[in-house]
Coordinates of C-alpha atoms in Angstrom, one line a residue:
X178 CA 2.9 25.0 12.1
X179 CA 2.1 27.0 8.8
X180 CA 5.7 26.2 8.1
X181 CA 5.6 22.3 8.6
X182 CA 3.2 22.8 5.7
X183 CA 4.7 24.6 3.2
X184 CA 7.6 22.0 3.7
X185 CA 5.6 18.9 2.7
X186 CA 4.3 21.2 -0.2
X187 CA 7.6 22.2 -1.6
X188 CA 9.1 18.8 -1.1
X189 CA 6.1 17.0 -3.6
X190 CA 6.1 20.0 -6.1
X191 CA 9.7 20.7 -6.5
X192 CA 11.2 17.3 -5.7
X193 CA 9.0 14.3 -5.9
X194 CA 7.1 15.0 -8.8
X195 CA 9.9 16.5 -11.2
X196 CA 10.2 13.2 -13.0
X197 CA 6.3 14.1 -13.9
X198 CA 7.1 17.5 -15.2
X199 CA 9.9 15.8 -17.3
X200 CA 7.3 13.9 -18.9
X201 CA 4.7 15.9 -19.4
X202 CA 7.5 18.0 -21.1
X203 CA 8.8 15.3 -23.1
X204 CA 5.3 14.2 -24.2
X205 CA 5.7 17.0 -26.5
X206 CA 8.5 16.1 -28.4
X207 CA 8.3 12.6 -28.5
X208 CA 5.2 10.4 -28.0
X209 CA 7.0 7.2 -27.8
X210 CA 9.6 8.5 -25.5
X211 CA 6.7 9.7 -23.1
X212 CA 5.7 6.1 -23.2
X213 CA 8.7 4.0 -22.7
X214 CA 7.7 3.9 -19.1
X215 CA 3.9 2.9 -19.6
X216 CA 5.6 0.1 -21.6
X217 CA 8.3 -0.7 -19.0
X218 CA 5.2 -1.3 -16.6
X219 CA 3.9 -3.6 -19.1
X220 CA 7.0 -5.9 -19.6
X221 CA 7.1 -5.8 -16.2
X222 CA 3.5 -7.2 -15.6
X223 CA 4.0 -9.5 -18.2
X224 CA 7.0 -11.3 -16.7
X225 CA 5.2 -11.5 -13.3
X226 CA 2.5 -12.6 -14.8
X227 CA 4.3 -15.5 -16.4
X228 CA 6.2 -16.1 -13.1
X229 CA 2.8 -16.7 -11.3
X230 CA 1.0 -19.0 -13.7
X231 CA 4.4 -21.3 -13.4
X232 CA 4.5 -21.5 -9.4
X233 CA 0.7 -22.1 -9.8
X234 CA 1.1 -24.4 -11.9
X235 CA 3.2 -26.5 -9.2
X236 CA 0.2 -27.1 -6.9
X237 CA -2.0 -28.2 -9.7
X238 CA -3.4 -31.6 -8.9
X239 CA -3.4 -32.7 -12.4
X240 CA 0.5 -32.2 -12.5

């Protein structure tokens, strides 16, 4: 069972979260390559965002 374990834990630490060690490596050379994917999240949002106040804007009485 001890082994089950230690599978989940190398599975997170040496797979899943090796993008995160590639930034928090990269952070250190270059600040705004660290953060091209905070603002990838943020275009992202933004479009959605826009997205949603149009199909609202369809059920709007006032129309």
């Amino acid at each position: 069972m001890k082994d089950f374990f230690y599978g989940i834990q190398d599975l997170f630490v040496d797979y899943l979260f090796a993008p995160y060690d590639m930034l928090r490596e990269l952070q250190l050379d270059s600040w705004f390559g660290a953060n091209v994917v905070s603002w990838l999240f943020i275009a992202i949002f933004a479009v959605l965002f826009a997205y949603w106040m149009k199909q609202l804007s369809l059920f709007d009485p006032e129309h």
